[in-house]
Amino acid sequence: MKRLLTFISALFAACIILPAQDAGRRSRLDRDSILIGDQVLWSVPVTVNEGQTAAFFPPEEPVAPGIETIIPFHIDTISAKKGKLSMEGRMVVTSFDSGSFHMPPLAVVMVEKGHADTLVFEGPVLEVNTIPVDTATFQPYDIKGQITYPVTFREVFPWVLLVFAVAALVWFVVRYIVNRRNNKDFFGRSRQVDPPHVVALRDLEKIRGQKLWQNNRQKQFYTAVTDVLRQYMAGRYDFPAMEQTTAEIMDSLKGRDIDPRLMDEVKDLLSTADYVKFAKHSASDLENENAIPTAVRFVNSTFLQQLEDEKEDK
């Protein structure tokens, strides 16, 4: 009795309140018996009139020994006709043990005009059965081997595409490398490579138009000018000027038919560039103005000397 009073007070404080009227005193299962592991719907039907309310008291978990809840207790409205509301408290349960299971009773509190009645719905009996096995005629069989299926074109097609894609990629890479080594483009056409002096003069003119030192970018200016000179020397005299220091470059130029005064000017240009790039030296305006002309004179002078040497060889 004490538990029932506690339940009623708790219901009015926290439970879901719905319109209600008694529709029977027995909960029901949609099947009286099931096989182990099957699911069954357990429901409590209630029909209520206008002005009435009802509060369902869900069963405690677990609802019964050996019974497991699949879908917890909830309330569904079935229909509403002529002021009457039909609803059900529902939950889905199952069992993994065989036997007879007595479902617990379910309580619904009905309230009308301040008067409350508790309706107790008797719980049904759930029969859980196992699959019968005829031990007299039962004959065990060996485990079957793995079933194999023929390979279909749909399964093979993606792999065929992958092989063709990889083969095409390898062919493109090999063709590109071979043609590049032979100074040809991807389609096998010979590339027209400008001679070193043409490249150098064109790059020096481009640097002149950038006006780097005029915009306080001396380091970028001297780096660009000396890189052009080094690339020209590497192409003209066939020595690794890009990797050499200024002193090593001057040693590599010794013994070549170059005007000594022009050699001194180039040495001064390279040395000034080293100071600017590595010692944070600020070159004078005169040094800045003479940098490109010195490089141009060196390129033109050595190129003309090359032409004279070729004429003499003929």
PDB file of C-alpha atoms in Angstrom:
ATOM      1  CA  MET A   1       0.000   0.000   0.000  1.00  0.00           C
ATOM      2  CA  LYS A   2       2.824   2.357   0.846  1.00  0.00           C
ATOM      3  CA  ARG A   3       4.485   1.633  -2.469  1.00  0.00           C
ATOM      4  CA  LEU A   4       1.235   2.283  -4.343  1.00  0.00           C
ATOM      5  CA  LEU A   5       0.744   5.657  -2.647  1.00  0.00           C
ATOM      6  CA  THR A   6       4.320   6.600  -3.442  1.00  0.00           C
ATOM      7  CA  PHE A   7       3.782   5.576  -7.055  1.00  0.00           C
ATOM      8  CA  ILE A   8       0.564   7.656  -7.373  1.00  0.00           C
ATOM      9  CA  SER A   9       2.176  10.786  -5.950  1.00  0.00           C
ATOM     10  CA  ALA A  10       5.218  10.339  -8.177  1.00  0.00           C
ATOM     11  CA  LEU A  11       2.993   9.862 -11.193  1.00  0.00           C
ATOM     12  CA  PHE A  12       1.188  13.149 -10.703  1.00  0.00           C
ATOM     13  CA  ALA A  13       4.533  14.894 -10.146  1.00  0.00           C
ATOM     14  CA  ALA A  14       6.603  13.480 -13.006  1.00  0.00           C
ATOM     15  CA  CYS A  15       4.724  11.015 -15.264  1.00  0.00           C
ATOM     16  CA  ILE A  16       3.151  11.759 -18.618  1.00  0.00           C
ATOM     17  CA  ILE A  17      -0.523  12.798 -18.108  1.00  0.00           C
ATOM     18  CA  LEU A  18      -2.966  11.908 -20.853  1.00  0.00           C
ATOM     19  CA  PRO A  19      -6.796  11.893 -21.314  1.00  0.00           C
ATOM     20  CA  ALA A  20      -8.192   8.450 -20.244  1.00  0.00           C
ATOM     21  CA  GLN A  21     -10.974   5.891 -19.557  1.00  0.00           C
ATOM     22  CA  ASP A  22     -10.725   2.205 -18.595  1.00  0.00           C
ATOM     23  CA  ALA A  23     -10.867  -0.234 -21.533  1.00  0.00           C
ATOM     24  CA  GLY A  24     -10.082  -3.534 -19.846  1.00  0.00           C
ATOM     25  CA  ARG A  25      -8.146  -5.068 -17.013  1.00  0.00           C
ATOM     26  CA  ARG A  26      -5.687  -7.286 -18.863  1.00  0.00           C
ATOM     27  CA  SER A  27      -2.550  -6.414 -20.801  1.00  0.00           C
ATOM     28  CA  ARG A  28      -1.907  -8.477 -23.876  1.00  0.00           C
ATOM     29  CA  LEU A  29       0.793  -9.921 -26.122  1.00  0.00           C
ATOM     30  CA  ASP A  30       0.484  -9.977 -29.882  1.00  0.00           C
ATOM     31  CA  ARG A  31       1.557 -13.650 -29.666  1.00  0.00           C
ATOM     32  CA  ASP A  32       1.211 -16.043 -26.766  1.00  0.00           C
ATOM     33  CA  SER A  33       4.298 -18.024 -27.724  1.00  0.00           C
ATOM     34  CA  ILE A  34       7.535 -17.293 -29.557  1.00  0.00           C
ATOM     35  CA  LEU A  35      10.782 -19.007 -30.459  1.00  0.00           C
ATOM     36  CA  ILE A  36      13.952 -18.095 -28.600  1.00  0.00           C
ATOM     37  CA  GLY A  37      15.157 -14.676 -29.754  1.00  0.00           C
ATOM     38  CA  ASP A  38      11.882 -13.633 -31.407  1.00  0.00           C
ATOM     39  CA  GLN A  39      10.345 -10.306 -30.442  1.00  0.00           C
ATOM     40  CA  VAL A  40       6.839  -9.779 -29.122  1.00  0.00           C
ATOM     41  CA  LEU A  41       4.734  -6.647 -28.547  1.00  0.00           C
ATOM     42  CA  TRP A  42       3.339  -6.233 -25.031  1.00  0.00           C
ATOM     43  CA  SER A  43       0.560  -3.617 -24.779  1.00  0.00           C
ATOM     44  CA  VAL A  44      -1.989  -2.097 -22.411  1.00  0.00           C
ATOM     45  CA  PRO A  45      -5.071  -0.705 -24.237  1.00  0.00           C
ATOM     46  CA  VAL A  46      -6.967   2.224 -22.673  1.00  0.00           C
ATOM     47  CA  THR A  47      -9.962   4.187 -23.940  1.00  0.00           C
ATOM     48  CA  VAL A  48     -10.665   7.586 -22.344  1.00  0.00           C
ATOM     49  CA  ASN A  49     -13.388  10.198 -22.589  1.00  0.00           C
ATOM     50  CA  GLU A  50     -13.135  13.944 -22.784  1.00  0.00           C
ATOM     51  CA  GLY A  51     -12.323  15.520 -19.406  1.00  0.00           C
ATOM     52  CA  GLN A  52     -10.509  12.458 -18.135  1.00  0.00           C
ATOM     53  CA  THR A  53      -6.780  11.908 -17.789  1.00  0.00           C
ATOM     54  CA  ALA A  54      -4.622   8.824 -17.330  1.00  0.00           C
ATOM     55  CA  ALA A  55      -1.052   8.190 -16.280  1.00  0.00           C
ATOM     56  CA  PHE A  56       0.662   4.932 -17.205  1.00  0.00           C
ATOM     57  CA  PHE A  57       3.041   3.350 -14.723  1.00  0.00           C
ATOM     58  CA  PRO A  58       5.882   1.707 -16.717  1.00  0.00           C
ATOM     59  CA  PRO A  59       7.200  -1.627 -15.416  1.00  0.00           C
ATOM     60  CA  GLU A  60      10.576  -1.772 -13.746  1.00  0.00           C
ATOM     61  CA  GLU A  61      13.563  -3.155 -15.629  1.00  0.00           C
ATOM     62  CA  PRO A  62      13.947  -6.035 -16.108  1.00  0.00           C
ATOM     63  CA  VAL A  63      10.242  -6.589 -16.466  1.00  0.00           C
ATOM     64  CA  ALA A  64      10.657 -10.275 -15.491  1.00  0.00           C
ATOM     65  CA  PRO A  65      13.526 -12.738 -15.005  1.00  0.00           C
ATOM     66  CA  GLY A  66      14.669 -13.962 -18.424  1.00  0.00           C
ATOM     67  CA  ILE A  67      12.844 -11.178 -20.300  1.00  0.00           C
ATOM     68  CA  GLU A  68      14.850  -8.486 -22.098  1.00  0.00           C
ATOM     69  CA  THR A  69      13.535  -5.158 -23.367  1.00  0.00           C
ATOM     70  CA  ILE A  70      14.031  -4.300 -27.036  1.00  0.00           C
ATOM     71  CA  ILE A  71      11.927  -1.105 -27.222  1.00  0.00           C
ATOM     72  CA  PRO A  72      11.230   0.604 -23.863  1.00  0.00           C
ATOM     73  CA  PHE A  73       7.741   1.357 -22.631  1.00  0.00           C
ATOM     74  CA  HIS A  74       6.032   4.196 -24.502  1.00  0.00           C
ATOM     75  CA  ILE A  75       2.522   5.482 -25.217  1.00  0.00           C
ATOM     76  CA  ASP A  76       0.937   5.448 -28.684  1.00  0.00           C
ATOM     77  CA  THR A  77      -2.331   7.129 -29.653  1.00  0.00           C
ATOM     78  CA  ILE A  78      -4.340   4.699 -31.759  1.00  0.00           C
ATOM     79  CA  SER A  79      -7.457   6.700 -32.665  1.00  0.00           C
ATOM     80  CA  ALA A  80      -9.742   9.554 -31.546  1.00  0.00           C
ATOM     81  CA  LYS A  81     -13.464   9.276 -32.353  1.00  0.00           C
ATOM     82  CA  LYS A  82     -16.512  11.105 -30.958  1.00  0.00           C
ATOM     83  CA  GLY A  83     -14.731  12.486 -27.913  1.00  0.00           C
ATOM     84  CA  LYS A  84     -13.124   9.140 -27.086  1.00  0.00           C
ATOM     85  CA  LEU A  85      -9.381   8.593 -27.290  1.00  0.00           C
ATOM     86  CA  SER A  86      -7.938   5.112 -27.748  1.00  0.00           C
ATOM     87  CA  MET A  87      -4.309   4.634 -26.747  1.00  0.00           C
ATOM     88  CA  GLU A  88      -1.890   1.917 -25.758  1.00  0.00           C
ATOM     89  CA  GLY A  89       1.125   1.645 -23.547  1.00  0.00           C
ATOM     90  CA  ARG A  90       3.556  -0.491 -25.505  1.00  0.00           C
ATOM     91  CA  MET A  91       6.954  -2.136 -25.266  1.00  0.00           C
ATOM     92  CA  VAL A  92       8.752  -4.813 -27.283  1.00  0.00           C
ATOM     93  CA  VAL A  93      10.427  -7.655 -25.407  1.00  0.00           C
ATOM     94  CA  THR A  94      12.236 -10.904 -26.153  1.00  0.00           C
ATOM     95  CA  SER A  95      13.792 -13.856 -24.342  1.00  0.00           C
ATOM     96  CA  PHE A  96      16.771 -16.085 -24.997  1.00  0.00           C
ATOM     97  CA  ASP A  97      15.659 -18.761 -22.534  1.00  0.00           C
ATOM     98  CA  SER A  98      12.899 -21.265 -23.100  1.00  0.00           C
ATOM     99  CA  GLY A  99       9.997 -21.651 -20.672  1.00  0.00           C
ATOM    100  CA  SER A 100       6.915 -19.832 -19.373  1.00  0.00           C
ATOM    101  CA  PHE A 101       7.379 -16.243 -18.234  1.00  0.00           C
ATOM    102  CA  HIS A 102       4.738 -14.351 -16.248  1.00  0.00           C
ATOM    103  CA  MET A 103       4.706 -10.711 -17.210  1.00  0.00           C
ATOM    104  CA  PRO A 104       4.150  -8.340 -14.267  1.00  0.00           C
ATOM    105  CA  PRO A 105       0.914  -6.379 -13.805  1.00  0.00           C
ATOM    106  CA  LEU A 106       0.732  -2.840 -15.178  1.00  0.00           C
ATOM    107  CA  ALA A 107      -0.999   0.064 -13.411  1.00  0.00           C
ATOM    108  CA  VAL A 108      -2.804   3.050 -14.913  1.00  0.00           C
ATOM    109  CA  VAL A 109      -4.059   5.943 -12.773  1.00  0.00           C
ATOM    110  CA  MET A 110      -7.349   7.399 -14.039  1.00  0.00           C
ATOM    111  CA  VAL A 111      -8.295  10.932 -12.966  1.00  0.00           C
ATOM    112  CA  GLU A 112     -11.657  12.650 -13.467  1.00  0.00           C
ATOM    113  CA  LYS A 113     -12.826  15.804 -11.710  1.00  0.00           C
ATOM    114  CA  GLY A 114     -10.171  15.455  -9.038  1.00  0.00           C
ATOM    115  CA  HIS A 115     -11.015  11.816  -8.327  1.00  0.00           C
ATOM    116  CA  ALA A 116      -8.251   9.238  -9.031  1.00  0.00           C
ATOM    117  CA  ASP A 117      -8.667   5.486  -9.581  1.00  0.00           C
ATOM    118  CA  THR A 118      -5.866   2.988 -10.037  1.00  0.00           C
ATOM    119  CA  LEU A 119      -6.491   0.294 -12.620  1.00  0.00           C
ATOM    120  CA  VAL A 120      -4.242  -2.759 -12.456  1.00  0.00           C
ATOM    121  CA  PHE A 121      -3.911  -4.798 -15.666  1.00  0.00           C
ATOM    122  CA  GLU A 122      -2.997  -8.422 -15.158  1.00  0.00           C
ATOM    123  CA  GLY A 123       0.173  -9.531 -16.898  1.00  0.00           C
ATOM    124  CA  PRO A 124      -0.035 -12.331 -19.508  1.00  0.00           C
ATOM    125  CA  VAL A 125       2.062 -15.464 -19.727  1.00  0.00           C
ATOM    126  CA  LEU A 126       4.694 -15.654 -22.470  1.00  0.00           C
ATOM    127  CA  GLU A 127       5.724 -19.065 -23.746  1.00  0.00           C
ATOM    128  CA  VAL A 128       9.217 -19.225 -25.216  1.00  0.00           C
ATOM    129  CA  ASN A 129       9.938 -22.373 -27.201  1.00  0.00           C
ATOM    130  CA  THR A 130      13.014 -23.896 -28.759  1.00  0.00           C
ATOM    131  CA  ILE A 131      13.218 -25.583 -32.138  1.00  0.00           C
ATOM    132  CA  PRO A 132      12.562 -29.269 -31.592  1.00  0.00           C
ATOM    133  CA  VAL A 133      15.322 -31.622 -32.684  1.00  0.00           C
ATOM    134  CA  ASP A 134      14.584 -35.221 -33.589  1.00  0.00           C
ATOM    135  CA  THR A 135      17.512 -36.946 -31.918  1.00  0.00           C
ATOM    136  CA  ALA A 136      16.427 -40.362 -33.157  1.00  0.00           C
ATOM    137  CA  THR A 137      16.772 -39.563 -36.844  1.00  0.00           C
ATOM    138  CA  PHE A 138      19.257 -36.665 -36.580  1.00  0.00           C
ATOM    139  CA  GLN A 139      22.308 -37.176 -38.767  1.00  0.00           C
ATOM    140  CA  PRO A 140      25.266 -34.753 -38.596  1.00  0.00           C
ATOM    141  CA  TYR A 141      26.919 -33.608 -41.808  1.00  0.00           C
ATOM    142  CA  ASP A 142      30.436 -32.510 -42.558  1.00  0.00           C
ATOM    143  CA  ILE A 143      31.168 -28.811 -42.884  1.00  0.00           C
ATOM    144  CA  LYS A 144      30.689 -27.712 -46.460  1.00  0.00           C
ATOM    145  CA  GLY A 145      33.614 -26.294 -48.316  1.00  0.00           C
ATOM    146  CA  GLN A 146      33.777 -22.705 -49.453  1.00  0.00           C
ATOM    147  CA  ILE A 147      31.464 -21.935 -52.344  1.00  0.00           C
ATOM    148  CA  THR A 148      33.271 -20.476 -55.358  1.00  0.00           C
ATOM    149  CA  TYR A 149      31.652 -18.314 -57.994  1.00  0.00           C
ATOM    150  CA  PRO A 150      32.909 -17.586 -61.513  1.00  0.00           C
ATOM    151  CA  VAL A 151      34.693 -14.278 -61.977  1.00  0.00           C
ATOM    152  CA  THR A 152      32.522 -11.779 -63.825  1.00  0.00           C
ATOM    153  CA  PHE A 153      33.553  -9.076 -66.271  1.00  0.00           C
ATOM    154  CA  ARG A 154      32.234  -6.428 -63.870  1.00  0.00           C
ATOM    155  CA  GLU A 155      34.755  -7.578 -61.252  1.00  0.00           C
ATOM    156  CA  VAL A 156      37.691  -7.692 -63.676  1.00  0.00           C
ATOM    157  CA  PHE A 157      36.991  -4.454 -65.552  1.00  0.00           C
ATOM    158  CA  PRO A 158      38.279  -2.027 -62.845  1.00  0.00           C
ATOM    159  CA  TRP A 159      41.572  -3.931 -62.641  1.00  0.00           C
ATOM    160  CA  VAL A 160      41.958  -3.866 -66.422  1.00  0.00           C
ATOM    161  CA  LEU A 161      41.445  -0.100 -66.357  1.00  0.00           C
ATOM    162  CA  LEU A 162      44.025   0.238 -63.577  1.00  0.00           C
ATOM    163  CA  VAL A 163      46.632  -1.754 -65.548  1.00  0.00           C
ATOM    164  CA  PHE A 164      46.065   0.385 -68.645  1.00  0.00           C
ATOM    165  CA  ALA A 165      46.279   3.580 -66.586  1.00  0.00           C
ATOM    166  CA  VAL A 166      49.585   2.534 -64.975  1.00  0.00           C
ATOM    167  CA  ALA A 167      51.011   1.429 -68.340  1.00  0.00           C
ATOM    168  CA  ALA A 168      49.989   4.752 -69.933  1.00  0.00           C
ATOM    169  CA  LEU A 169      51.554   6.719 -67.073  1.00  0.00           C
ATOM    170  CA  VAL A 170      54.844   4.795 -67.377  1.00  0.00           C
ATOM    171  CA  TRP A 171      54.859   5.348 -71.154  1.00  0.00           C
ATOM    172  CA  PHE A 172      54.302   9.102 -70.767  1.00  0.00           C
ATOM    173  CA  VAL A 173      57.077   9.422 -68.174  1.00  0.00           C
ATOM    174  CA  VAL A 174      59.585   7.412 -70.234  1.00  0.00           C
ATOM    175  CA  ARG A 175      58.758   9.340 -73.402  1.00  0.00           C
ATOM    176  CA  TYR A 176      59.132  12.671 -71.599  1.00  0.00           C
ATOM    177  CA  ILE A 177      62.521  11.730 -70.113  1.00  0.00           C
ATOM    178  CA  VAL A 178      63.922  10.356 -73.396  1.00  0.00           C
ATOM    179  CA  ASN A 179      62.784  13.373 -75.442  1.00  0.00           C
ATOM    180  CA  ARG A 180      64.076  15.779 -72.814  1.00  0.00           C
ATOM    181  CA  ARG A 181      67.522  14.178 -72.949  1.00  0.00           C
ATOM    182  CA  ASN A 182      67.464  14.461 -76.734  1.00  0.00           C
ATOM    183  CA  ASN A 183      66.443  18.117 -76.485  1.00  0.00           C
ATOM    184  CA  LYS A 184      62.989  17.436 -77.884  1.00  0.00           C
ATOM    185  CA  ASP A 185      59.501  18.221 -76.663  1.00  0.00           C
ATOM    186  CA  PHE A 186      56.966  15.578 -75.655  1.00  0.00           C
ATOM    187  CA  PHE A 187      55.836  15.054 -79.253  1.00  0.00           C
ATOM    188  CA  GLY A 188      59.413  14.481 -80.485  1.00  0.00           C
ATOM    189  CA  ARG A 189      59.895  17.899 -82.078  1.00  0.00           C
ATOM    190  CA  SER A 190      63.341  19.417 -81.686  1.00  0.00           C
ATOM    191  CA  ARG A 191      63.523  22.292 -79.271  1.00  0.00           C
ATOM    192  CA  GLN A 192      65.090  25.498 -80.476  1.00  0.00           C
ATOM    193  CA  VAL A 193      67.548  26.491 -77.767  1.00  0.00           C
ATOM    194  CA  ASP A 194      68.881  30.033 -77.840  1.00  0.00           C
ATOM    195  CA  PRO A 195      72.670  30.387 -77.589  1.00  0.00           C
ATOM    196  CA  PRO A 196      74.063  31.433 -74.181  1.00  0.00           C
ATOM    197  CA  HIS A 197      74.802  35.047 -75.187  1.00  0.00           C
ATOM    198  CA  VAL A 198      71.256  35.619 -76.444  1.00  0.00           C
ATOM    199  CA  VAL A 199      69.775  34.248 -73.218  1.00  0.00           C
ATOM    200  CA  ALA A 200      72.143  36.313 -71.089  1.00  0.00           C
ATOM    201  CA  LEU A 201      71.505  39.610 -72.912  1.00  0.00           C
ATOM    202  CA  ARG A 202      67.752  39.049 -72.826  1.00  0.00           C
ATOM    203  CA  ASP A 203      67.789  38.318 -69.088  1.00  0.00           C
ATOM    204  CA  LEU A 204      70.008  41.326 -68.328  1.00  0.00           C
ATOM    205  CA  GLU A 205      67.612  43.602 -70.200  1.00  0.00           C
ATOM    206  CA  LYS A 206      64.729  42.163 -68.209  1.00  0.00           C
ATOM    207  CA  ILE A 207      66.584  42.875 -64.949  1.00  0.00           C
ATOM    208  CA  ARG A 208      67.264  46.442 -66.088  1.00  0.00           C
ATOM    209  CA  GLY A 209      63.524  46.971 -66.591  1.00  0.00           C
ATOM    210  CA  GLN A 210      62.713  45.711 -63.080  1.00  0.00           C
ATOM    211  CA  LYS A 211      64.632  48.621 -61.456  1.00  0.00           C
ATOM    212  CA  LEU A 212      65.494  46.590 -58.400  1.00  0.00           C
ATOM    213  CA  TRP A 213      68.305  48.648 -56.923  1.00  0.00           C
ATOM    214  CA  GLN A 214      66.358  51.874 -57.505  1.00  0.00           C
ATOM    215  CA  ASN A 215      63.694  50.412 -55.163  1.00  0.00           C
ATOM    216  CA  ASN A 216      66.201  49.496 -52.414  1.00  0.00           C
ATOM    217  CA  ARG A 217      66.402  45.851 -53.450  1.00  0.00           C
ATOM    218  CA  GLN A 218      70.151  45.636 -53.998  1.00  0.00           C
ATOM    219  CA  LYS A 219      70.467  42.029 -52.826  1.00  0.00           C
ATOM    220  CA  GLN A 220      67.905  40.779 -55.353  1.00  0.00           C
ATOM    221  CA  PHE A 221      69.508  42.967 -58.031  1.00  0.00           C
ATOM    222  CA  TYR A 222      73.069  41.630 -57.611  1.00  0.00           C
ATOM    223  CA  THR A 223      71.836  38.071 -57.182  1.00  0.00           C
ATOM    224  CA  ALA A 224      69.939  38.260 -60.481  1.00  0.00           C
ATOM    225  CA  VAL A 225      72.842  39.905 -62.408  1.00  0.00           C
ATOM    226  CA  THR A 226      75.533  37.515 -61.168  1.00  0.00           C
ATOM    227  CA  ASP A 227      73.307  34.462 -61.733  1.00  0.00           C
ATOM    228  CA  VAL A 228      72.907  35.496 -65.379  1.00  0.00           C
ATOM    229  CA  LEU A 229      76.692  35.913 -65.698  1.00  0.00           C
ATOM    230  CA  ARG A 230      77.374  32.550 -64.055  1.00  0.00           C
ATOM    231  CA  GLN A 231      74.885  30.768 -66.328  1.00  0.00           C
ATOM    232  CA  TYR A 232      76.468  32.408 -69.369  1.00  0.00           C
ATOM    233  CA  MET A 233      79.965  31.364 -68.277  1.00  0.00           C
ATOM    234  CA  ALA A 234      78.797  27.799 -67.667  1.00  0.00           C
ATOM    235  CA  GLY A 235      77.263  27.638 -71.157  1.00  0.00           C
ATOM    236  CA  ARG A 236      80.090  29.502 -72.906  1.00  0.00           C
ATOM    237  CA  TYR A 237      83.123  27.917 -71.237  1.00  0.00           C
ATOM    238  CA  ASP A 238      81.629  24.669 -69.927  1.00  0.00           C
ATOM    239  CA  PHE A 239      82.566  24.863 -66.237  1.00  0.00           C
ATOM    240  CA  PRO A 240      80.250  24.779 -63.176  1.00  0.00           C
ATOM    241  CA  ALA A 241      80.141  28.496 -62.558  1.00  0.00           C
ATOM    242  CA  MET A 242      76.853  28.307 -60.618  1.00  0.00           C
ATOM    243  CA  GLU A 243      78.517  26.216 -57.886  1.00  0.00           C
ATOM    244  CA  GLN A 244      81.846  28.094 -57.753  1.00  0.00           C
ATOM    245  CA  THR A 245      82.943  31.006 -55.614  1.00  0.00           C
ATOM    246  CA  THR A 246      84.176  34.270 -57.136  1.00  0.00           C
ATOM    247  CA  ALA A 247      87.812  33.213 -56.728  1.00  0.00           C
ATOM    248  CA  GLU A 248      87.145  29.837 -58.359  1.00  0.00           C
ATOM    249  CA  ILE A 249      85.373  31.501 -61.277  1.00  0.00           C
ATOM    250  CA  MET A 250      88.281  33.829 -61.880  1.00  0.00           C
ATOM    251  CA  ASP A 251      90.668  30.865 -61.798  1.00  0.00           C
ATOM    252  CA  SER A 252      88.486  29.050 -64.360  1.00  0.00           C
ATOM    253  CA  LEU A 253      88.584  32.117 -66.653  1.00  0.00           C
ATOM    254  CA  LYS A 254      92.373  32.347 -66.574  1.00  0.00           C
ATOM    255  CA  GLY A 255      94.133  31.305 -69.759  1.00  0.00           C
ATOM    256  CA  ARG A 256      91.155  32.232 -71.892  1.00  0.00           C
ATOM    257  CA  ASP A 257      91.356  34.986 -74.458  1.00  0.00           C
ATOM    258  CA  ILE A 258      89.588  37.674 -72.424  1.00  0.00           C
ATOM    259  CA  ASP A 259      90.577  41.339 -72.108  1.00  0.00           C
ATOM    260  CA  PRO A 260      92.394  41.738 -68.751  1.00  0.00           C
ATOM    261  CA  ARG A 261      90.613  45.018 -68.038  1.00  0.00           C
ATOM    262  CA  LEU A 262      87.277  43.326 -68.614  1.00  0.00           C
ATOM    263  CA  MET A 263      88.393  40.518 -66.278  1.00  0.00           C
ATOM    264  CA  ASP A 264      89.059  43.085 -63.543  1.00  0.00           C
ATOM    265  CA  GLU A 265      85.640  44.664 -64.073  1.00  0.00           C
ATOM    266  CA  VAL A 266      83.916  41.287 -63.805  1.00  0.00           C
ATOM    267  CA  LYS A 267      85.919  40.444 -60.690  1.00  0.00           C
ATOM    268  CA  ASP A 268      84.888  43.754 -59.087  1.00  0.00           C
ATOM    269  CA  LEU A 269      81.246  43.096 -60.021  1.00  0.00           C
ATOM    270  CA  LEU A 270      81.283  39.611 -58.518  1.00  0.00           C
ATOM    271  CA  SER A 271      83.065  40.813 -55.379  1.00  0.00           C
ATOM    272  CA  THR A 272      80.607  43.683 -54.893  1.00  0.00           C
ATOM    273  CA  ALA A 273      77.749  41.221 -55.297  1.00  0.00           C
ATOM    274  CA  ASP A 274      79.284  38.969 -52.621  1.00  0.00           C
ATOM    275  CA  TYR A 275      79.544  41.881 -50.196  1.00  0.00           C
ATOM    276  CA  VAL A 276      75.955  42.921 -50.853  1.00  0.00           C
ATOM    277  CA  LYS A 277      74.555  39.403 -50.569  1.00  0.00           C
ATOM    278  CA  PHE A 278      76.582  38.099 -47.643  1.00  0.00           C
ATOM    279  CA  ALA A 279      78.020  41.072 -45.750  1.00  0.00           C
ATOM    280  CA  LYS A 280      75.033  43.435 -45.871  1.00  0.00           C
ATOM    281  CA  HIS A 281      77.144  45.902 -47.839  1.00  0.00           C
ATOM    282  CA  SER A 282      75.356  48.812 -49.517  1.00  0.00           C
ATOM    283  CA  ALA A 283      76.799  49.465 -52.969  1.00  0.00           C
ATOM    284  CA  SER A 284      77.149  52.995 -54.297  1.00  0.00           C
ATOM    285  CA  ASP A 285      74.935  54.373 -57.046  1.00  0.00           C
ATOM    286  CA  LEU A 286      77.908  54.248 -59.425  1.00  0.00           C
ATOM    287  CA  GLU A 287      78.466  50.551 -58.712  1.00  0.00           C
ATOM    288  CA  ASN A 288      74.779  49.892 -59.219  1.00  0.00           C
ATOM    289  CA  GLU A 289      74.704  51.760 -62.518  1.00  0.00           C
ATOM    290  CA  ASN A 290      77.808  49.951 -63.836  1.00  0.00           C
ATOM    291  CA  ALA A 291      76.706  46.438 -62.875  1.00  0.00           C
ATOM    292  CA  ILE A 292      74.533  45.623 -65.900  1.00  0.00           C
ATOM    293  CA  PRO A 293      76.738  47.447 -68.454  1.00  0.00           C
ATOM    294  CA  THR A 294      79.749  45.470 -67.164  1.00  0.00           C
ATOM    295  CA  ALA A 295      77.874  42.194 -67.550  1.00  0.00           C
ATOM    296  CA  VAL A 296      76.694  43.189 -71.051  1.00  0.00           C
ATOM    297  CA  ARG A 297      80.249  44.095 -72.120  1.00  0.00           C
ATOM    298  CA  PHE A 298      81.562  40.789 -70.834  1.00  0.00           C
ATOM    299  CA  VAL A 299      78.898  38.829 -72.744  1.00  0.00           C
ATOM    300  CA  ASN A 300      79.343  40.763 -75.998  1.00  0.00           C
ATOM    301  CA  SER A 301      83.140  40.731 -75.840  1.00  0.00           C
ATOM    302  CA  THR A 302      83.426  36.998 -75.188  1.00  0.00           C
ATOM    303  CA  PHE A 303      80.803  36.215 -77.820  1.00  0.00           C
ATOM    304  CA  LEU A 304      82.655  38.256 -80.458  1.00  0.00           C
ATOM    305  CA  GLN A 305      85.863  36.525 -79.437  1.00  0.00           C
ATOM    306  CA  GLN A 306      84.092  33.202 -79.978  1.00  0.00           C
ATOM    307  CA  LEU A 307      83.070  34.252 -83.501  1.00  0.00           C
ATOM    308  CA  GLU A 308      86.673  35.224 -84.317  1.00  0.00           C
ATOM    309  CA  ASP A 309      87.937  31.903 -82.983  1.00  0.00           C
ATOM    310  CA  GLU A 310      85.417  30.034 -85.141  1.00  0.00           C
ATOM    311  CA  LYS A 311      86.512  31.997 -88.241  1.00  0.00           C
ATOM    312  CA  GLU A 312      90.157  31.176 -87.568  1.00  0.00           C
ATOM    313  CA  ASP A 313      89.312  27.500 -87.176  1.00  0.00           C
ATOM    314  CA  LYS A 314      87.718  27.524 -90.618  1.00  0.00           C
TER     315      LYS A 314
END
